Amino acid sequence: EMHSKRKMLLLISYMGEPGPVKLVEPTLVVSCLFNRKRPDVVTTTDWLAPVIWEGTFNRRVLEEYYRGQDLTIGLAVLATGFSQTPWIADQYLELFIQSANKHFMTGYRVIFYIMVDAMCRLPNLEPGPLQTFQVFTIREDSREDFHLMHMKNLASHILGHIQDEVDFLFSMTANRVFQNDFGVETLGTSVAQLHAWWYFKDIKDFPYERRFRSAACILLGEGDFYYDGSVVGGTPLEILDFIQEYLEGMIHDKENGLNSTYERYLNKYFFTHKPTKLLSPEYSWDTALQLPAQIWLVKAAQCSHMCLHT
């Protein structure tokens, strides 16, 4: 473990320095989740991981189980004004926190890890019951990719304190609004979010990285799902493992004159390290898309600039 920590710190340092966990993976999760059928959608992967849709789980049974676990869940969010007008970033963050206060893991201890830059002002919001805010100002560097900046900072905080503070951790972008319960049915060791744009498309059209020399490459004819890079979850150390592979892939490609995207590195990671739970597009719906019949209840929606005026 100490070797892994030193390796992560070296990786973060290489890319530019930014300013014991309880494992709770219930054995009865399958019986809890699959007491109801959804023949219209995929509810189990080839590697037997559940795919969480509304109507596939018994919330009462899950709540009864998790209430006895004394859990703390972390929610990390980065809001910056680098790539957009600062007031837009501010409003995204305000909507995110307001809606998360109401719908994210209600009834459980939640720590919000809010990472902002100097251009983004923290909304004047109070945490709800069982909620606490930890706010971090990150180093400003407009040359860095948004996701790279977020993951480097998140890795540092996981190593520094998050791994000792929470049992499960989600990392999300701020441009989303929670609309219904985003609850304990989503918890798992390694949680991947299915992409709303690509879930209903043919796998041959998925925008995987196809260049053979890239660390993110998934060869033509390979792959299974396409995952949304705006949400990732799991235990803190599992997320740290993903970040480590992401940074290693970035370094490998940079040294070979290649440049792939964060989401393609994430898809490569989940192709080679199968997630233990998949969230349906209901948990990260895109408001630009028309709702298909398979989407029964939107739990969270990615918000366009139009959301800020409604």
PDB file of C-alpha atoms in Angstrom:
ATOM      1  CA  GLU A   1       0.000   0.000   0.000  1.00  0.00           C
ATOM      2  CA  MET A   2       2.823   2.413   0.838  1.00  0.00           C
ATOM      3  CA  HIS A   3       4.458   1.623  -2.508  1.00  0.00           C
ATOM      4  CA  SER A   4       1.183   2.422  -4.278  1.00  0.00           C
ATOM      5  CA  LYS A   5       0.891   5.738  -2.413  1.00  0.00           C
ATOM      6  CA  ARG A   6       4.444   6.747  -3.324  1.00  0.00           C
ATOM      7  CA  LYS A   7       3.803   5.800  -6.950  1.00  0.00           C
ATOM      8  CA  MET A   8       0.644   7.927  -7.040  1.00  0.00           C
ATOM      9  CA  LEU A   9       2.440  10.920  -5.537  1.00  0.00           C
ATOM     10  CA  LEU A  10       5.174  10.564  -8.155  1.00  0.00           C
ATOM     11  CA  LEU A  11       2.567  10.449 -10.928  1.00  0.00           C
ATOM     12  CA  ILE A  12       0.859  13.585  -9.634  1.00  0.00           C
ATOM     13  CA  SER A  13       4.231  15.301  -9.339  1.00  0.00           C
ATOM     14  CA  TYR A  14       5.134  14.287 -12.893  1.00  0.00           C
ATOM     15  CA  MET A  15       1.932  15.864 -14.227  1.00  0.00           C
ATOM     16  CA  GLY A  16       2.282  18.954 -12.005  1.00  0.00           C
ATOM     17  CA  GLU A  17       1.806  19.175  -8.247  1.00  0.00           C
ATOM     18  CA  PRO A  18      -1.681  20.353  -7.053  1.00  0.00           C
ATOM     19  CA  GLY A  19      -2.189  21.979  -3.934  1.00  0.00           C
ATOM     20  CA  PRO A  20      -7.876   2.358   6.035  1.00  0.00           C
ATOM     21  CA  VAL A  21     -11.218   2.325   4.310  1.00  0.00           C
ATOM     22  CA  LYS A  22     -14.171   0.110   5.277  1.00  0.00           C
ATOM     23  CA  LEU A  23     -15.181  -2.088   2.355  1.00  0.00           C
ATOM     24  CA  VAL A  24     -18.939  -2.548   2.337  1.00  0.00           C
ATOM     25  CA  GLU A  25     -20.042  -4.682  -0.607  1.00  0.00           C
ATOM     26  CA  PRO A  26     -23.102  -6.641   0.556  1.00  0.00           C
ATOM     27  CA  THR A  27     -23.419 -10.271  -0.453  1.00  0.00           C
ATOM     28  CA  LEU A  28     -27.197 -10.013  -0.593  1.00  0.00           C
ATOM     29  CA  VAL A  29     -27.132  -7.242  -3.176  1.00  0.00           C
ATOM     30  CA  VAL A  30     -28.253  -9.520  -6.025  1.00  0.00           C
ATOM     31  CA  SER A  31     -31.369 -10.684  -4.186  1.00  0.00           C
ATOM     32  CA  CYS A  32     -32.152  -7.064  -3.291  1.00  0.00           C
ATOM     33  CA  LEU A  33     -31.743  -5.760  -6.814  1.00  0.00           C
ATOM     34  CA  PHE A  34     -33.358  -8.420  -8.930  1.00  0.00           C
ATOM     35  CA  ASN A  35     -36.621  -9.081  -7.200  1.00  0.00           C
ATOM     36  CA  ARG A  36     -38.300  -7.141 -10.032  1.00  0.00           C
ATOM     37  CA  LYS A  37     -37.911  -7.608 -13.773  1.00  0.00           C
ATOM     38  CA  ARG A  38     -37.192  -5.100 -16.536  1.00  0.00           C
ATOM     39  CA  PRO A  39     -37.296  -7.133 -19.772  1.00  0.00           C
ATOM     40  CA  ASP A  40     -36.983  -3.930 -21.817  1.00  0.00           C
ATOM     41  CA  VAL A  41     -33.406  -3.222 -20.693  1.00  0.00           C
ATOM     42  CA  VAL A  42     -30.135  -4.960 -19.818  1.00  0.00           C
ATOM     43  CA  THR A  43     -30.125  -5.553 -16.050  1.00  0.00           C
ATOM     44  CA  THR A  44     -27.043  -7.799 -15.731  1.00  0.00           C
ATOM     45  CA  THR A  45     -23.732  -7.680 -17.576  1.00  0.00           C
ATOM     46  CA  ASP A  46     -21.867 -10.673 -18.986  1.00  0.00           C
ATOM     47  CA  TRP A  47     -19.653 -10.543 -15.870  1.00  0.00           C
ATOM     48  CA  LEU A  48     -22.786 -10.589 -13.629  1.00  0.00           C
ATOM     49  CA  ALA A  49     -22.610  -6.970 -12.452  1.00  0.00           C
ATOM     50  CA  PRO A  50     -26.049  -5.385 -11.878  1.00  0.00           C
ATOM     51  CA  VAL A  51     -27.217  -2.532 -14.074  1.00  0.00           C
ATOM     52  CA  ILE A  52     -29.353  -0.237 -11.941  1.00  0.00           C
ATOM     53  CA  TRP A  53     -32.645   0.921 -13.443  1.00  0.00           C
ATOM     54  CA  GLU A  54     -35.753   2.196 -11.740  1.00  0.00           C
ATOM     55  CA  GLY A  55     -37.902  -0.856 -11.071  1.00  0.00           C
ATOM     56  CA  THR A  56     -35.028  -3.348 -10.664  1.00  0.00           C
ATOM     57  CA  PHE A  57     -34.374  -2.932  -6.943  1.00  0.00           C
ATOM     58  CA  ASN A  58     -36.279  -2.974  -3.699  1.00  0.00           C
ATOM     59  CA  ARG A  59     -35.434   0.322  -2.019  1.00  0.00           C
ATOM     60  CA  ARG A  60     -36.963  -0.718   1.311  1.00  0.00           C
ATOM     61  CA  VAL A  61     -34.779  -3.845   1.558  1.00  0.00           C
ATOM     62  CA  LEU A  62     -31.659  -1.908   0.559  1.00  0.00           C
ATOM     63  CA  GLU A  63     -32.399   0.832   3.096  1.00  0.00           C
ATOM     64  CA  GLU A  64     -32.881  -1.737   5.845  1.00  0.00           C
ATOM     65  CA  TYR A  65     -29.494  -3.241   5.048  1.00  0.00           C
ATOM     66  CA  TYR A  66     -27.488  -0.046   4.659  1.00  0.00           C
ATOM     67  CA  ARG A  67     -28.967   1.682   7.718  1.00  0.00           C
ATOM     68  CA  GLY A  68     -27.031  -0.779   9.836  1.00  0.00           C
ATOM     69  CA  GLN A  69     -23.715  -0.089   8.109  1.00  0.00           C
ATOM     70  CA  ASP A  70     -22.988   3.348   9.648  1.00  0.00           C
ATOM     71  CA  LEU A  71     -21.886   4.656   6.260  1.00  0.00           C
ATOM     72  CA  THR A  72     -20.360   7.941   5.212  1.00  0.00           C
ATOM     73  CA  ILE A  73     -20.492   8.785   1.509  1.00  0.00           C
ATOM     74  CA  GLY A  74     -18.317  11.377  -0.205  1.00  0.00           C
ATOM     75  CA  LEU A  75     -19.314  13.496  -3.199  1.00  0.00           C
ATOM     76  CA  ALA A  76     -16.467  15.321  -4.953  1.00  0.00           C
ATOM     77  CA  VAL A  77     -17.254  18.089  -7.419  1.00  0.00           C
ATOM     78  CA  LEU A  78     -15.021  20.496  -9.318  1.00  0.00           C
ATOM     79  CA  ALA A  79     -16.297  23.872 -10.490  1.00  0.00           C
ATOM     80  CA  THR A  80     -13.960  26.160 -12.404  1.00  0.00           C
ATOM     81  CA  GLY A  81     -14.335  29.260 -14.538  1.00  0.00           C
ATOM     82  CA  PHE A  82     -11.474  28.396 -16.881  1.00  0.00           C
ATOM     83  CA  SER A  83     -13.464  27.049 -19.804  1.00  0.00           C
ATOM     84  CA  GLN A  84     -16.654  29.020 -19.312  1.00  0.00           C
ATOM     85  CA  THR A  85     -17.961  32.342 -17.997  1.00  0.00           C
ATOM     86  CA  PRO A  86     -17.380  32.368 -14.221  1.00  0.00           C
ATOM     87  CA  TRP A  87     -20.994  33.231 -13.394  1.00  0.00           C
ATOM     88  CA  ILE A  88     -22.122  30.146 -15.304  1.00  0.00           C
ATOM     89  CA  ALA A  89     -19.770  27.952 -13.249  1.00  0.00           C
ATOM     90  CA  ASP A  90     -21.124  29.580 -10.083  1.00  0.00           C
ATOM     91  CA  GLN A  91     -24.729  28.865 -11.038  1.00  0.00           C
ATOM     92  CA  TYR A  92     -23.968  25.283 -12.034  1.00  0.00           C
ATOM     93  CA  LEU A  93     -22.428  24.711  -8.614  1.00  0.00           C
ATOM     94  CA  GLU A  94     -25.350  26.335  -6.809  1.00  0.00           C
ATOM     95  CA  LEU A  95     -27.909  24.159  -8.625  1.00  0.00           C
ATOM     96  CA  PHE A  96     -25.753  21.076  -8.054  1.00  0.00           C
ATOM     97  CA  ILE A  97     -25.487  21.618  -4.304  1.00  0.00           C
ATOM     98  CA  GLN A  98     -29.110  22.660  -3.834  1.00  0.00           C
ATOM     99  CA  SER A  99     -30.403  19.579  -5.625  1.00  0.00           C
ATOM    100  CA  ALA A 100     -27.846  17.221  -4.017  1.00  0.00           C
ATOM    101  CA  ASN A 101     -28.911  18.464  -0.577  1.00  0.00           C
ATOM    102  CA  LYS A 102     -32.391  17.244  -1.404  1.00  0.00           C
ATOM    103  CA  HIS A 103     -31.799  14.038  -3.375  1.00  0.00           C
ATOM    104  CA  PHE A 104     -28.278  12.617  -2.880  1.00  0.00           C
ATOM    105  CA  MET A 105     -28.068   9.849  -0.244  1.00  0.00           C
ATOM    106  CA  THR A 106     -30.751  11.393   1.950  1.00  0.00           C
ATOM    107  CA  GLY A 107     -30.654  10.072   5.496  1.00  0.00           C
ATOM    108  CA  TYR A 108     -26.938   9.188   5.348  1.00  0.00           C
ATOM    109  CA  ARG A 109     -23.821  11.090   6.332  1.00  0.00           C
ATOM    110  CA  VAL A 110     -22.469  12.877   3.269  1.00  0.00           C
ATOM    111  CA  ILE A 111     -19.279  14.901   2.920  1.00  0.00           C
ATOM    112  CA  PHE A 112     -19.231  17.283  -0.042  1.00  0.00           C
ATOM    113  CA  TYR A 113     -15.696  17.838  -1.322  1.00  0.00           C
ATOM    114  CA  ILE A 114     -16.080  21.068  -3.278  1.00  0.00           C
ATOM    115  CA  MET A 115     -13.080  22.055  -5.391  1.00  0.00           C
ATOM    116  CA  VAL A 116     -13.153  25.566  -6.784  1.00  0.00           C
ATOM    117  CA  ASP A 117     -10.687  27.937  -8.382  1.00  0.00           C
ATOM    118  CA  ALA A 118     -10.259  31.608  -7.645  1.00  0.00           C
ATOM    119  CA  MET A 119     -12.693  32.490 -10.440  1.00  0.00           C
ATOM    120  CA  CYS A 120     -15.557  30.489  -8.972  1.00  0.00           C
ATOM    121  CA  ARG A 121     -17.461  31.775  -5.940  1.00  0.00           C
ATOM    122  CA  LEU A 122     -18.960  29.290  -3.486  1.00  0.00           C
ATOM    123  CA  PRO A 123     -22.742  29.678  -3.229  1.00  0.00           C
ATOM    124  CA  ASN A 124     -24.059  30.848   0.125  1.00  0.00           C
ATOM    125  CA  LEU A 125     -25.641  27.509   1.010  1.00  0.00           C
ATOM    126  CA  GLU A 126     -25.967  25.648   4.281  1.00  0.00           C
ATOM    127  CA  PRO A 127     -25.421  21.873   4.432  1.00  0.00           C
ATOM    128  CA  GLY A 128     -28.475  19.815   5.264  1.00  0.00           C
ATOM    129  CA  PRO A 129     -28.835  17.360   8.152  1.00  0.00           C
ATOM    130  CA  LEU A 130     -25.961  14.821   8.263  1.00  0.00           C
ATOM    131  CA  GLN A 131     -24.100  16.797   5.588  1.00  0.00           C
ATOM    132  CA  THR A 132     -20.793  18.639   5.806  1.00  0.00           C
ATOM    133  CA  PHE A 133     -18.903  20.762   3.276  1.00  0.00           C
ATOM    134  CA  GLN A 134     -15.158  20.713   2.724  1.00  0.00           C
ATOM    135  CA  VAL A 135     -14.038  23.406   0.303  1.00  0.00           C
ATOM    136  CA  PHE A 136     -10.651  23.415  -1.427  1.00  0.00           C
ATOM    137  CA  THR A 137      -9.199  26.091  -3.674  1.00  0.00           C
ATOM    138  CA  ILE A 138      -7.219  24.444  -6.430  1.00  0.00           C
ATOM    139  CA  ARG A 139      -4.169  25.787  -8.205  1.00  0.00           C
ATOM    140  CA  GLU A 140      -5.091  27.766 -11.301  1.00  0.00           C
ATOM    141  CA  ASP A 141      -3.579  26.525 -14.557  1.00  0.00           C
ATOM    142  CA  SER A 142      -5.588  27.269 -17.691  1.00  0.00           C
ATOM    143  CA  ARG A 143      -3.256  25.054 -19.743  1.00  0.00           C
ATOM    144  CA  GLU A 144      -4.506  21.908 -18.038  1.00  0.00           C
ATOM    145  CA  ASP A 145      -7.427  19.798 -19.151  1.00  0.00           C
ATOM    146  CA  PHE A 146     -10.454  20.110 -16.842  1.00  0.00           C
ATOM    147  CA  HIS A 147     -10.534  16.391 -16.022  1.00  0.00           C
ATOM    148  CA  LEU A 148      -6.772  16.141 -15.524  1.00  0.00           C
ATOM    149  CA  MET A 149      -6.888  19.008 -13.039  1.00  0.00           C
ATOM    150  CA  HIS A 150      -9.812  17.449 -11.185  1.00  0.00           C
ATOM    151  CA  MET A 151      -8.326  13.959 -10.980  1.00  0.00           C
ATOM    152  CA  LYS A 152      -4.895  15.137  -9.834  1.00  0.00           C
ATOM    153  CA  ASN A 153      -6.461  17.155  -7.051  1.00  0.00           C
ATOM    154  CA  LEU A 154      -8.872  14.374  -6.128  1.00  0.00           C
ATOM    155  CA  ALA A 155      -6.034  11.846  -5.916  1.00  0.00           C
ATOM    156  CA  SER A 156      -4.092  14.123  -3.565  1.00  0.00           C
ATOM    157  CA  HIS A 157      -7.113  14.534  -1.292  1.00  0.00           C
ATOM    158  CA  ILE A 158      -7.903  10.798  -1.316  1.00  0.00           C
ATOM    159  CA  LEU A 159      -4.340  10.074  -0.209  1.00  0.00           C
ATOM    160  CA  GLY A 160      -4.332  12.920   2.290  1.00  0.00           C
ATOM    161  CA  HIS A 161      -7.636  12.390   4.098  1.00  0.00           C
ATOM    162  CA  ILE A 162     -10.643  11.187   2.061  1.00  0.00           C
ATOM    163  CA  GLN A 163      -9.687   7.507   2.324  1.00  0.00           C
ATOM    164  CA  ASP A 164     -10.005   7.812   6.109  1.00  0.00           C
ATOM    165  CA  GLU A 165     -13.256   9.794   6.061  1.00  0.00           C
ATOM    166  CA  VAL A 166     -15.699   7.974   3.752  1.00  0.00           C
ATOM    167  CA  ASP A 167     -16.692   4.429   2.808  1.00  0.00           C
ATOM    168  CA  PHE A 168     -17.798   5.250  -0.730  1.00  0.00           C
ATOM    169  CA  LEU A 169     -16.967   8.171  -2.985  1.00  0.00           C
ATOM    170  CA  PHE A 170     -18.545   9.659  -6.096  1.00  0.00           C
ATOM    171  CA  SER A 171     -16.855  12.164  -8.370  1.00  0.00           C
ATOM    172  CA  MET A 172     -19.134  14.240 -10.583  1.00  0.00           C
ATOM    173  CA  THR A 173     -19.030  17.326 -12.757  1.00  0.00           C
ATOM    174  CA  ALA A 174     -21.011  20.312 -11.485  1.00  0.00           C
ATOM    175  CA  ASN A 175     -23.231  20.696 -14.539  1.00  0.00           C
ATOM    176  CA  ARG A 176     -25.992  18.418 -13.274  1.00  0.00           C
ATOM    177  CA  VAL A 177     -29.188  18.707 -11.293  1.00  0.00           C
ATOM    178  CA  PHE A 178     -30.458  15.892  -9.089  1.00  0.00           C
ATOM    179  CA  GLN A 179     -34.161  15.383  -9.738  1.00  0.00           C
ATOM    180  CA  ASN A 180     -35.043  12.240  -7.755  1.00  0.00           C
ATOM    181  CA  ASP A 181     -33.440   9.991  -5.160  1.00  0.00           C
ATOM    182  CA  PHE A 182     -29.834   9.103  -5.955  1.00  0.00           C
ATOM    183  CA  GLY A 183     -29.596   6.539  -3.191  1.00  0.00           C
ATOM    184  CA  VAL A 184     -27.769   3.554  -1.771  1.00  0.00           C
ATOM    185  CA  GLU A 185     -28.756   1.360  -4.719  1.00  0.00           C
ATOM    186  CA  THR A 186     -25.813   3.055  -6.493  1.00  0.00           C
ATOM    187  CA  LEU A 187     -23.146   2.038  -3.960  1.00  0.00           C
ATOM    188  CA  GLY A 188     -20.507  -0.496  -4.921  1.00  0.00           C
ATOM    189  CA  THR A 189     -16.791  -1.180  -4.991  1.00  0.00           C
ATOM    190  CA  SER A 190     -16.452   0.140  -8.555  1.00  0.00           C
ATOM    191  CA  VAL A 191     -19.349   2.052 -10.115  1.00  0.00           C
ATOM    192  CA  ALA A 192     -19.548   3.115 -13.757  1.00  0.00           C
ATOM    193  CA  GLN A 193     -22.137   5.368 -15.380  1.00  0.00           C
ATOM    194  CA  LEU A 194     -23.624   4.335 -18.736  1.00  0.00           C
ATOM    195  CA  HIS A 195     -23.535   7.166 -21.257  1.00  0.00           C
ATOM    196  CA  ALA A 196     -26.960   8.575 -22.178  1.00  0.00           C
ATOM    197  CA  TRP A 197     -25.850   9.495 -25.709  1.00  0.00           C
ATOM    198  CA  TRP A 198     -24.384   6.094 -26.526  1.00  0.00           C
ATOM    199  CA  TYR A 199     -26.410   3.538 -24.563  1.00  0.00           C
ATOM    200  CA  PHE A 200     -28.975   3.104 -27.325  1.00  0.00           C
ATOM    201  CA  LYS A 201     -26.385   3.113 -30.143  1.00  0.00           C
ATOM    202  CA  ASP A 202     -24.610   0.229 -31.846  1.00  0.00           C
ATOM    203  CA  ILE A 203     -21.291  -0.739 -30.264  1.00  0.00           C
ATOM    204  CA  LYS A 204     -19.471  -0.349 -33.593  1.00  0.00           C
ATOM    205  CA  ASP A 205     -20.252   3.376 -33.442  1.00  0.00           C
ATOM    206  CA  PHE A 206     -18.900   3.943 -29.918  1.00  0.00           C
ATOM    207  CA  PRO A 207     -16.218   6.668 -29.893  1.00  0.00           C
ATOM    208  CA  TYR A 208     -13.512   4.495 -28.327  1.00  0.00           C
ATOM    209  CA  GLU A 209      -9.870   5.377 -28.844  1.00  0.00           C
ATOM    210  CA  ARG A 210      -8.825   3.216 -31.809  1.00  0.00           C
ATOM    211  CA  ARG A 211      -5.180   4.249 -32.269  1.00  0.00           C
ATOM    212  CA  PHE A 212      -3.175   1.173 -31.419  1.00  0.00           C
ATOM    213  CA  ARG A 213      -0.280   3.069 -29.830  1.00  0.00           C
ATOM    214  CA  SER A 214      -2.512   4.881 -27.335  1.00  0.00           C
ATOM    215  CA  ALA A 215      -2.876   3.596 -23.767  1.00  0.00           C
ATOM    216  CA  ALA A 216      -6.623   4.240 -24.147  1.00  0.00           C
ATOM    217  CA  CYS A 217      -6.988   1.998 -27.209  1.00  0.00           C
ATOM    218  CA  ILE A 218      -9.875  -0.466 -27.472  1.00  0.00           C
ATOM    219  CA  LEU A 219      -9.503  -2.375 -30.695  1.00  0.00           C
ATOM    220  CA  LEU A 220     -12.232  -2.535 -33.307  1.00  0.00           C
ATOM    221  CA  GLY A 221     -14.527  -5.434 -32.461  1.00  0.00           C
ATOM    222  CA  GLU A 222     -13.819  -5.130 -28.728  1.00  0.00           C
ATOM    223  CA  GLY A 223     -15.688  -3.312 -25.989  1.00  0.00           C
ATOM    224  CA  ASP A 224     -19.035  -3.757 -24.268  1.00  0.00           C
ATOM    225  CA  PHE A 225     -20.533  -0.469 -23.004  1.00  0.00           C
ATOM    226  CA  TYR A 226     -19.648   3.194 -23.393  1.00  0.00           C
ATOM    227  CA  TYR A 227     -19.301   4.977 -20.068  1.00  0.00           C
ATOM    228  CA  ASP A 228     -19.947   8.579 -19.116  1.00  0.00           C
ATOM    229  CA  GLY A 229     -16.858  10.344 -17.792  1.00  0.00           C
ATOM    230  CA  SER A 230     -18.866  12.861 -15.768  1.00  0.00           C
ATOM    231  CA  VAL A 231     -19.661  10.299 -13.029  1.00  0.00           C
ATOM    232  CA  VAL A 232     -17.448   7.699 -11.388  1.00  0.00           C
ATOM    233  CA  GLY A 233     -17.928   5.991  -8.046  1.00  0.00           C
ATOM    234  CA  GLY A 234     -16.692   3.290  -5.717  1.00  0.00           C
ATOM    235  CA  THR A 235     -14.467   2.949  -2.693  1.00  0.00           C
ATOM    236  CA  PRO A 236     -11.840   5.701  -2.361  1.00  0.00           C
ATOM    237  CA  LEU A 237      -8.981   3.284  -3.062  1.00  0.00           C
ATOM    238  CA  GLU A 238     -10.735   1.906  -6.147  1.00  0.00           C
ATOM    239  CA  ILE A 239     -11.101   5.440  -7.513  1.00  0.00           C
ATOM    240  CA  LEU A 240      -7.455   6.066  -6.665  1.00  0.00           C
ATOM    241  CA  ASP A 241      -6.530   2.979  -8.695  1.00  0.00           C
ATOM    242  CA  PHE A 242      -8.447   4.364 -11.684  1.00  0.00           C
ATOM    243  CA  ILE A 243      -6.778   7.771 -11.361  1.00  0.00           C
ATOM    244  CA  GLN A 244      -3.363   6.103 -11.225  1.00  0.00           C
ATOM    245  CA  GLU A 245      -4.009   4.216 -14.476  1.00  0.00           C
ATOM    246  CA  TYR A 246      -5.446   7.346 -16.083  1.00  0.00           C
ATOM    247  CA  LEU A 247      -2.346   9.386 -15.210  1.00  0.00           C
ATOM    248  CA  GLU A 248      -0.050   6.576 -16.356  1.00  0.00           C
ATOM    249  CA  GLY A 249      -1.938   6.435 -19.652  1.00  0.00           C
ATOM    250  CA  MET A 250      -1.667  10.204 -20.074  1.00  0.00           C
ATOM    251  CA  ILE A 251       2.068  10.087 -19.431  1.00  0.00           C
ATOM    252  CA  HIS A 252       2.546   7.155 -21.827  1.00  0.00           C
ATOM    253  CA  ASP A 253       0.673   8.897 -24.616  1.00  0.00           C
ATOM    254  CA  LYS A 254       2.339  12.255 -23.987  1.00  0.00           C
ATOM    255  CA  GLU A 255       5.757  10.648 -24.280  1.00  0.00           C
ATOM    256  CA  ASN A 256       4.682   9.050 -27.567  1.00  0.00           C
ATOM    257  CA  GLY A 257       3.228  12.218 -29.070  1.00  0.00           C
ATOM    258  CA  LEU A 258      -0.391  11.144 -28.552  1.00  0.00           C
ATOM    259  CA  ASN A 259      -3.289  12.877 -26.843  1.00  0.00           C
ATOM    260  CA  SER A 260      -6.521  11.044 -26.068  1.00  0.00           C
ATOM    261  CA  THR A 261      -9.499  12.177 -23.962  1.00  0.00           C
ATOM    262  CA  TYR A 262     -10.287  11.553 -20.316  1.00  0.00           C
ATOM    263  CA  GLU A 263     -13.472   9.686 -21.213  1.00  0.00           C
ATOM    264  CA  ARG A 264     -11.588   7.314 -23.509  1.00  0.00           C
ATOM    265  CA  TYR A 265      -9.072   6.511 -20.773  1.00  0.00           C
ATOM    266  CA  LEU A 266     -11.987   5.866 -18.429  1.00  0.00           C
ATOM    267  CA  ASN A 267     -13.620   3.522 -20.948  1.00  0.00           C
ATOM    268  CA  LYS A 268     -10.365   1.624 -21.388  1.00  0.00           C
ATOM    269  CA  TYR A 269     -10.066   1.267 -17.614  1.00  0.00           C
ATOM    270  CA  PHE A 270     -13.562  -0.159 -17.238  1.00  0.00           C
ATOM    271  CA  PHE A 271     -12.995  -2.448 -20.224  1.00  0.00           C
ATOM    272  CA  THR A 272      -9.975  -4.024 -18.519  1.00  0.00           C
ATOM    273  CA  HIS A 273     -11.203  -3.583 -14.913  1.00  0.00           C
ATOM    274  CA  LYS A 274     -14.881  -4.503 -15.036  1.00  0.00           C
ATOM    275  CA  PRO A 275     -17.046  -2.357 -12.739  1.00  0.00           C
ATOM    276  CA  THR A 276     -19.010  -4.142 -10.018  1.00  0.00           C
ATOM    277  CA  LYS A 277     -22.077  -1.975 -10.663  1.00  0.00           C
ATOM    278  CA  LEU A 278     -23.361   0.013 -13.632  1.00  0.00           C
ATOM    279  CA  LEU A 279     -25.771   2.939 -13.396  1.00  0.00           C
ATOM    280  CA  SER A 280     -28.372   3.273 -16.128  1.00  0.00           C
ATOM    281  CA  PRO A 281     -28.634   6.528 -18.110  1.00  0.00           C
ATOM    282  CA  GLU A 282     -31.381   7.528 -15.651  1.00  0.00           C
ATOM    283  CA  TYR A 283     -28.599   8.599 -13.286  1.00  0.00           C
ATOM    284  CA  SER A 284     -26.965  11.009 -15.744  1.00  0.00           C
ATOM    285  CA  TRP A 285     -29.546  11.870 -18.357  1.00  0.00           C
ATOM    286  CA  ASP A 286     -28.803  14.497 -21.005  1.00  0.00           C
ATOM    287  CA  THR A 287     -31.524  17.127 -21.266  1.00  0.00           C
ATOM    288  CA  ALA A 288     -30.769  17.554 -24.981  1.00  0.00           C
ATOM    289  CA  LEU A 289     -32.168  14.054 -25.640  1.00  0.00           C
ATOM    290  CA  GLN A 290     -35.786  13.014 -25.933  1.00  0.00           C
ATOM    291  CA  LEU A 291     -36.790  10.581 -23.193  1.00  0.00           C
ATOM    292  CA  PRO A 292     -37.213   7.019 -24.520  1.00  0.00           C
ATOM    293  CA  ALA A 293     -39.702   4.601 -22.996  1.00  0.00           C
ATOM    294  CA  GLN A 294     -36.895   2.780 -21.153  1.00  0.00           C
ATOM    295  CA  ILE A 295     -36.199   5.814 -18.952  1.00  0.00           C
ATOM    296  CA  TRP A 296     -38.783   5.556 -16.182  1.00  0.00           C
ATOM    297  CA  LEU A 297     -37.382   8.098 -13.732  1.00  0.00           C
ATOM    298  CA  VAL A 298     -34.530  10.568 -14.252  1.00  0.00           C
ATOM    299  CA  LYS A 299     -32.404  10.655 -11.085  1.00  0.00           C
ATOM    300  CA  ALA A 300     -29.965  13.324 -12.272  1.00  0.00           C
ATOM    301  CA  ALA A 301     -29.757  15.340 -15.473  1.00  0.00           C
ATOM    302  CA  GLN A 302     -26.791  16.993 -17.101  1.00  0.00           C
ATOM    303  CA  CYS A 303     -27.662  20.631 -17.368  1.00  0.00           C
ATOM    304  CA  SER A 304     -27.095  22.869 -20.385  1.00  0.00           C
ATOM    305  CA  HIS A 305     -26.887  26.647 -20.172  1.00  0.00           C
ATOM    306  CA  MET A 306     -30.663  26.664 -20.736  1.00  0.00           C
ATOM    307  CA  CYS A 307     -31.148  25.090 -17.288  1.00  0.00           C
ATOM    308  CA  LEU A 308     -29.749  28.219 -15.699  1.00  0.00           C
ATOM    309  CA  HIS A 309     -32.656  30.256 -16.980  1.00  0.00           C
ATOM    310  CA  THR A 310     -35.510  27.872 -16.113  1.00  0.00           C
TER     311      THR A 310
END
